Amino acid sequence: MDRNTSKKRIIYMDHAATTPMLPEAIEAMSDLLCNEYGNPSAVYGMGTKAKEALNTARRTIASTLGAEMDTIYFTSGGTESDNWAIRGAAAAMKRKTGGNHIITSGIEHPAVLNTCRYLEDCGYRITYLNTDSEGFIDLGELKRAITSDTVLVSVMTANNEIGTIEPVKEAAEIAHSKDALFHTDAVQAYLHIPIDVKAMGIDLLSASGHKFGGPKGTGFLYIRRGLEIDNLIYGGGQERNHRAGTENVAGIVGMAKAAEISFYSMKENDIYVSELAEYMLCKLYKTLSPDGTPERISLNGTTDKIRRLPNNLNMCFKGINGESILIMLDMAGIAASAGSACSSGSVEPSHVLTRIGLSKADAESSVRFTLGPENSKEDIDFVIKELDKIAKKLS
């Protein structure tokens, strides 16, 4: 049988779900996998070299946050980091102060929400902050909710579905006014917008390697120097006795190389993808709503480009099923998303979209496009052309 082995080009517009690995990260990992495969806990030469590679990676990542090297702890990804931060901080603070109150927002990633629900079952009191129609938390509500019993406030840096950038610095100040700790899930924001943990008052920060050109299965938790929280994983003495298990040295080195490159190219990439997103948004309105009728298509989240991740366009195609749009886009070689990649297959509409006020029907009619530096205006022109055909077919 004759097989066509040529690979079909995919126009990838789902960078919020995961990003293509940077070639430099792959190269750095390959060298470790092939030549420096020693256990970093071993005392002989190969182990020492592996340990040095970990320390270099730790130093590199810390520098991107304005942090000290010894505040970075390597994990398997954002979900583990969120779990460790919230559960570890809650347990340590309850033991220290007797408090059992945690505040978070209602549009957090499931890694935060489900961890809080677990703690709720364990006897903690959880307050879920509301947001406005653009996805911003109400700092006034946070001030009213926080008490001397509050041990932790957890608010994401930027939302993974609609791209809204939260007022993290101000939220951290409110948390500290009652001596509570402040954690932020920065998985979607890290190396896509500038973050300085000291200037922003962040005590704990979670990140994941595959969101900025690194490998899947890697991540880290920043823990402010001097802060002690309970461990999540027990066993050996790895990560300075705070996170047991032999470190994924090659993956960590790949993540650090991706972080280094992404950090120095962040401003340039932000400008480029922001211009692409604006170009795509204008063409979407012009093509799918030529008469200017806003009821046909709308942007979910904020229209304020300064307070929105530069690459994020979450669009509602009124009256058209979002899943059907995605299937037809996929058939045309276009990858997009209906929301959080961690919730794919769920029969429920996006909790983020319904929390900001969309009806169930509009939430189910929404599609997220998240652009990357490898996308082009030609890509967007093709996607708009396909979306126009899809809309006419499904309307």
JSON list of N, CA and C in Angstrom, two decimals, residues 99-106 125-130 137-155 171 174-180 355:
[
{"chain": "A", "resi": 99, "resn": "GLY", "atom": "N", "xyz": [-5.30, 29.50, 62.46]},
{"chain": "A", "resi": 99, "resn": "GLY", "atom": "CA", "xyz": [-6.27, 29.89, 61.43]},
{"chain": "A", "resi": 99, "resn": "GLY", "atom": "C", "xyz": [-6.55, 28.78, 60.44]},
{"chain": "A", "resi": 100, "resn": "ASN", "atom": "N", "xyz": [-7.74, 28.81, 59.86]},
{"chain": "A", "resi": 100, "resn": "ASN", "atom": "CA", "xyz": [-8.09, 27.77, 58.88]},
{"chain": "A", "resi": 100, "resn": "ASN", "atom": "C", "xyz": [-8.89, 28.34, 57.71]},
{"chain": "A", "resi": 101, "resn": "HIS", "atom": "N", "xyz": [-8.65, 29.61, 57.39]},
{"chain": "A", "resi": 101, "resn": "HIS", "atom": "CA", "xyz": [-9.41, 30.27, 56.32]},
{"chain": "A", "resi": 101, "resn": "HIS", "atom": "C", "xyz": [-8.50, 30.56, 55.14]},
{"chain": "A", "resi": 102, "resn": "ILE", "atom": "N", "xyz": [-8.96, 30.18, 53.94]},
{"chain": "A", "resi": 102, "resn": "ILE", "atom": "CA", "xyz": [-8.22, 30.41, 52.69]},
{"chain": "A", "resi": 102, "resn": "ILE", "atom": "C", "xyz": [-9.12, 31.18, 51.74]},
{"chain": "A", "resi": 103, "resn": "ILE", "atom": "N", "xyz": [-8.54, 32.14, 51.03]},
{"chain": "A", "resi": 103, "resn": "ILE", "atom": "CA", "xyz": [-9.27, 32.91, 50.03]},
{"chain": "A", "resi": 103, "resn": "ILE", "atom": "C", "xyz": [-8.65, 32.66, 48.66]},
{"chain": "A", "resi": 104, "resn": "THR", "atom": "N", "xyz": [-9.50, 32.39, 47.68]},
{"chain": "A", "resi": 104, "resn": "THR", "atom": "CA", "xyz": [-9.04, 32.24, 46.31]},
{"chain": "A", "resi": 104, "resn": "THR", "atom": "C", "xyz": [-10.12, 32.84, 45.40]},
{"chain": "A", "resi": 105, "resn": "SER", "atom": "N", "xyz": [-9.89, 32.79, 44.10]},
{"chain": "A", "resi": 105, "resn": "SER", "atom": "CA", "xyz": [-10.92, 33.32, 43.19]},
{"chain": "A", "resi": 105, "resn": "SER", "atom": "C", "xyz": [-11.70, 32.17, 42.57]},
{"chain": "A", "resi": 106, "resn": "GLY", "atom": "N", "xyz": [-12.87, 32.48, 42.08]},
{"chain": "A", "resi": 106, "resn": "GLY", "atom": "CA", "xyz": [-13.73, 31.44, 41.49]},
{"chain": "A", "resi": 106, "resn": "GLY", "atom": "C", "xyz": [-13.32, 31.04, 40.09]},
{"chain": "A", "resi": 125, "resn": "ARG", "atom": "N", "xyz": [-12.01, 26.56, 55.91]},
{"chain": "A", "resi": 125, "resn": "ARG", "atom": "CA", "xyz": [-13.07, 27.41, 55.37]},
{"chain": "A", "resi": 125, "resn": "ARG", "atom": "C", "xyz": [-12.50, 28.14, 54.15]},
{"chain": "A", "resi": 126, "resn": "ILE", "atom": "N", "xyz": [-13.19, 28.02, 53.01]},
{"chain": "A", "resi": 126, "resn": "ILE", "atom": "CA", "xyz": [-12.69, 28.59, 51.76]},
{"chain": "A", "resi": 126, "resn": "ILE", "atom": "C", "xyz": [-13.66, 29.67, 51.29]},
{"chain": "A", "resi": 127, "resn": "THR", "atom": "N", "xyz": [-13.11, 30.83, 50.93]},
{"chain": "A", "resi": 127, "resn": "THR", "atom": "CA", "xyz": [-13.89, 31.89, 50.30]},
{"chain": "A", "resi": 127, "resn": "THR", "atom": "C", "xyz": [-13.47, 31.98, 48.84]},
{"chain": "A", "resi": 128, "resn": "TYR", "atom": "N", "xyz": [-14.46, 31.89, 47.94]},
{"chain": "A", "resi": 128, "resn": "TYR", "atom": "CA", "xyz": [-14.20, 31.99, 46.50]},
{"chain": "A", "resi": 128, "resn": "TYR", "atom": "C", "xyz": [-14.65, 33.36, 46.02]},
{"chain": "A", "resi": 129, "resn": "LEU", "atom": "N", "xyz": [-13.70, 34.22, 45.69]},
{"chain": "A", "resi": 129, "resn": "LEU", "atom": "CA", "xyz": [-14.01, 35.58, 45.28]},
{"chain": "A", "resi": 129, "resn": "LEU", "atom": "C", "xyz": [-14.73, 35.60, 43.93]},
{"chain": "A", "resi": 130, "resn": "ASN", "atom": "N", "xyz": [-15.65, 36.52, 43.80]},
{"chain": "A", "resi": 130, "resn": "ASN", "atom": "CA", "xyz": [-16.30, 36.75, 42.51]},
{"chain": "A", "resi": 130, "resn": "ASN", "atom": "C", "xyz": [-15.39, 37.58, 41.61]},
{"chain": "A", "resi": 137, "resn": "ILE", "atom": "N", "xyz": [-10.76, 40.19, 39.80]},
{"chain": "A", "resi": 137, "resn": "ILE", "atom": "CA", "xyz": [-11.27, 40.08, 41.16]},
{"chain": "A", "resi": 137, "resn": "ILE", "atom": "C", "xyz": [-11.56, 41.49, 41.69]},
{"chain": "A", "resi": 138, "resn": "ASP", "atom": "N", "xyz": [-12.41, 41.56, 42.70]},
{"chain": "A", "resi": 138, "resn": "ASP", "atom": "CA", "xyz": [-12.76, 42.81, 43.36]},
{"chain": "A", "resi": 138, "resn": "ASP", "atom": "C", "xyz": [-11.90, 42.93, 44.61]},
{"chain": "A", "resi": 139, "resn": "LEU", "atom": "N", "xyz": [-10.95, 43.86, 44.61]},
{"chain": "A", "resi": 139, "resn": "LEU", "atom": "CA", "xyz": [-10.07, 44.02, 45.77]},
{"chain": "A", "resi": 139, "resn": "LEU", "atom": "C", "xyz": [-10.86, 44.43, 47.01]},
{"chain": "A", "resi": 140, "resn": "GLY", "atom": "N", "xyz": [-11.96, 45.14, 46.81]},
{"chain": "A", "resi": 140, "resn": "GLY", "atom": "CA", "xyz": [-12.82, 45.50, 47.93]},
{"chain": "A", "resi": 140, "resn": "GLY", "atom": "C", "xyz": [-13.43, 44.27, 48.57]},
{"chain": "A", "resi": 141, "resn": "GLU", "atom": "N", "xyz": [-13.84, 43.31, 47.76]},
{"chain": "A", "resi": 141, "resn": "GLU", "atom": "CA", "xyz": [-14.39, 42.05, 48.28]},
{"chain": "A", "resi": 141, "resn": "GLU", "atom": "C", "xyz": [-13.32, 41.28, 49.04]},
{"chain": "A", "resi": 142, "resn": "LEU", "atom": "N", "xyz": [-12.08, 41.30, 48.52]},
{"chain": "A", "resi": 142, "resn": "LEU", "atom": "CA", "xyz": [-10.98, 40.63, 49.21]},
{"chain": "A", "resi": 142, "resn": "LEU", "atom": "C", "xyz": [-10.75, 41.26, 50.58]},
{"chain": "A", "resi": 143, "resn": "LYS", "atom": "N", "xyz": [-10.78, 42.59, 50.64]},
{"chain": "A", "resi": 143, "resn": "LYS", "atom": "CA", "xyz": [-10.59, 43.27, 51.92]},
{"chain": "A", "resi": 143, "resn": "LYS", "atom": "C", "xyz": [-11.69, 42.91, 52.91]},
{"chain": "A", "resi": 144, "resn": "ARG", "atom": "N", "xyz": [-12.91, 42.77, 52.40]},
{"chain": "A", "resi": 144, "resn": "ARG", "atom": "CA", "xyz": [-14.02, 42.41, 53.29]},
{"chain": "A", "resi": 144, "resn": "ARG", "atom": "C", "xyz": [-13.96, 40.96, 53.73]},
{"chain": "A", "resi": 145, "resn": "ALA", "atom": "N", "xyz": [-13.37, 40.11, 52.89]},
{"chain": "A", "resi": 145, "resn": "ALA", "atom": "CA", "xyz": [-13.35, 38.67, 53.19]},
{"chain": "A", "resi": 145, "resn": "ALA", "atom": "C", "xyz": [-12.22, 38.27, 54.14]},
{"chain": "A", "resi": 146, "resn": "ILE", "atom": "N", "xyz": [-11.12, 39.00, 54.09]},
{"chain": "A", "resi": 146, "resn": "ILE", "atom": "CA", "xyz": [-9.95, 38.59, 54.86]},
{"chain": "A", "resi": 146, "resn": "ILE", "atom": "C", "xyz": [-10.13, 38.92, 56.34]},
{"chain": "A", "resi": 147, "resn": "THR", "atom": "N", "xyz": [-9.69, 38.00, 57.20]},
{"chain": "A", "resi": 147, "resn": "THR", "atom": "CA", "xyz": [-9.79, 38.18, 58.65]},
{"chain": "A", "resi": 147, "resn": "THR", "atom": "C", "xyz": [-8.49, 37.71, 59.29]},
{"chain": "A", "resi": 148, "resn": "SER", "atom": "N", "xyz": [-8.42, 37.84, 60.59]},
{"chain": "A", "resi": 148, "resn": "SER", "atom": "CA", "xyz": [-7.24, 37.36, 61.33]},
{"chain": "A", "resi": 148, "resn": "SER", "atom": "C", "xyz": [-7.15, 35.84, 61.27]},
{"chain": "A", "resi": 149, "resn": "ASP", "atom": "N", "xyz": [-8.22, 35.19, 60.84]},
{"chain": "A", "resi": 149, "resn": "ASP", "atom": "CA", "xyz": [-8.24, 33.72, 60.72]},
{"chain": "A", "resi": 149, "resn": "ASP", "atom": "C", "xyz": [-7.72, 33.26, 59.36]},
{"chain": "A", "resi": 150, "resn": "THR", "atom": "N", "xyz": [-7.51, 34.20, 58.44]},
{"chain": "A", "resi": 150, "resn": "THR", "atom": "CA", "xyz": [-7.06, 33.85, 57.08]},
{"chain": "A", "resi": 150, "resn": "THR", "atom": "C", "xyz": [-5.57, 33.50, 57.10]},
{"chain": "A", "resi": 151, "resn": "VAL", "atom": "N", "xyz": [-5.24, 32.34, 56.53]},
{"chain": "A", "resi": 151, "resn": "VAL", "atom": "CA", "xyz": [-3.85, 31.90, 56.50]},
{"chain": "A", "resi": 151, "resn": "VAL", "atom": "C", "xyz": [-3.22, 32.05, 55.11]},
{"chain": "A", "resi": 152, "resn": "LEU", "atom": "N", "xyz": [-4.06, 32.07, 54.07]},
{"chain": "A", "resi": 152, "resn": "LEU", "atom": "CA", "xyz": [-3.52, 32.09, 52.71]},
{"chain": "A", "resi": 152, "resn": "LEU", "atom": "C", "xyz": [-4.50, 32.75, 51.76]},
{"chain": "A", "resi": 153, "resn": "VAL", "atom": "N", "xyz": [-3.97, 33.57, 50.86]},
{"chain": "A", "resi": 153, "resn": "VAL", "atom": "CA", "xyz": [-4.72, 34.09, 49.72]},
{"chain": "A", "resi": 153, "resn": "VAL", "atom": "C", "xyz": [-4.03, 33.59, 48.47]},
{"chain": "A", "resi": 154, "resn": "SER", "atom": "N", "xyz": [-4.79, 32.97, 47.56]},
{"chain": "A", "resi": 154, "resn": "SER", "atom": "CA", "xyz": [-4.23, 32.44, 46.31]},
{"chain": "A", "resi": 154, "resn": "SER", "atom": "C", "xyz": [-5.00, 33.01, 45.13]},
{"chain": "A", "resi": 155, "resn": "VAL", "atom": "N", "xyz": [-4.33, 33.85, 44.35]},
{"chain": "A", "resi": 155, "resn": "VAL", "atom": "CA", "xyz": [-4.94, 34.47, 43.17]},
{"chain": "A", "resi": 155, "resn": "VAL", "atom": "C", "xyz": [-3.98, 34.31, 42.00]},
{"chain": "A", "resi": 171, "resn": "ALA", "atom": "N", "xyz": [-3.35, 42.51, 45.71]},
{"chain": "A", "resi": 171, "resn": "ALA", "atom": "CA", "xyz": [-3.92, 41.39, 46.47]},
{"chain": "A", "resi": 171, "resn": "ALA", "atom": "C", "xyz": [-2.93, 40.89, 47.52]},
{"chain": "A", "resi": 174, "resn": "ILE", "atom": "N", "xyz": [-2.96, 43.17, 50.53]},
{"chain": "A", "resi": 174, "resn": "ILE", "atom": "CA", "xyz": [-4.13, 42.92, 51.39]},
{"chain": "A", "resi": 174, "resn": "ILE", "atom": "C", "xyz": [-3.91, 41.68, 52.24]},
{"chain": "A", "resi": 175, "resn": "ALA", "atom": "N", "xyz": [-3.35, 40.62, 51.63]},
{"chain": "A", "resi": 175, "resn": "ALA", "atom": "CA", "xyz": [-3.06, 39.38, 52.37]},
{"chain": "A", "resi": 175, "resn": "ALA", "atom": "C", "xyz": [-2.10, 39.67, 53.52]},
{"chain": "A", "resi": 176, "resn": "HIS", "atom": "N", "xyz": [-1.05, 40.42, 53.24]},
{"chain": "A", "resi": 176, "resn": "HIS", "atom": "CA", "xyz": [-0.03, 40.68, 54.26]},
{"chain": "A", "resi": 176, "resn": "HIS", "atom": "C", "xyz": [-0.55, 41.62, 55.35]},
{"chain": "A", "resi": 177, "resn": "SER", "atom": "N", "xyz": [-1.58, 42.40, 55.04]},
{"chain": "A", "resi": 177, "resn": "SER", "atom": "CA", "xyz": [-2.14, 43.30, 56.06]},
{"chain": "A", "resi": 177, "resn": "SER", "atom": "C", "xyz": [-2.74, 42.51, 57.22]},
{"chain": "A", "resi": 178, "resn": "LYS", "atom": "N", "xyz": [-3.08, 41.25, 56.98]},
{"chain": "A", "resi": 178, "resn": "LYS", "atom": "CA", "xyz": [-3.62, 40.38, 58.03]},
{"chain": "A", "resi": 178, "resn": "LYS", "atom": "C", "xyz": [-2.67, 39.22, 58.34]},
{"chain": "A", "resi": 179, "resn": "ASP", "atom": "N", "xyz": [-1.40, 39.39, 57.91]},
{"chain": "A", "resi": 179, "resn": "ASP", "atom": "CA", "xyz": [-0.35, 38.39, 58.16]},
{"chain": "A", "resi": 179, "resn": "ASP", "atom": "C", "xyz": [-0.63, 37.04, 57.50]},
{"chain": "A", "resi": 180, "resn": "ALA", "atom": "N", "xyz": [-1.43, 37.06, 56.44]},
{"chain": "A", "resi": 180, "resn": "ALA", "atom": "CA", "xyz": [-1.65, 35.84, 55.65]},
{"chain": "A", "resi": 180, "resn": "ALA", "atom": "C", "xyz": [-0.58, 35.74, 54.57]},
{"chain": "A", "resi": 355, "resn": "ARG", "atom": "N", "xyz": [-18.58, 32.03, 35.30]},
{"chain": "A", "resi": 355, "resn": "ARG", "atom": "CA", "xyz": [-18.34, 32.89, 36.47]},
{"chain": "A", "resi": 355, "resn": "ARG", "atom": "C", "xyz": [-18.27, 34.37, 36.09]}
]
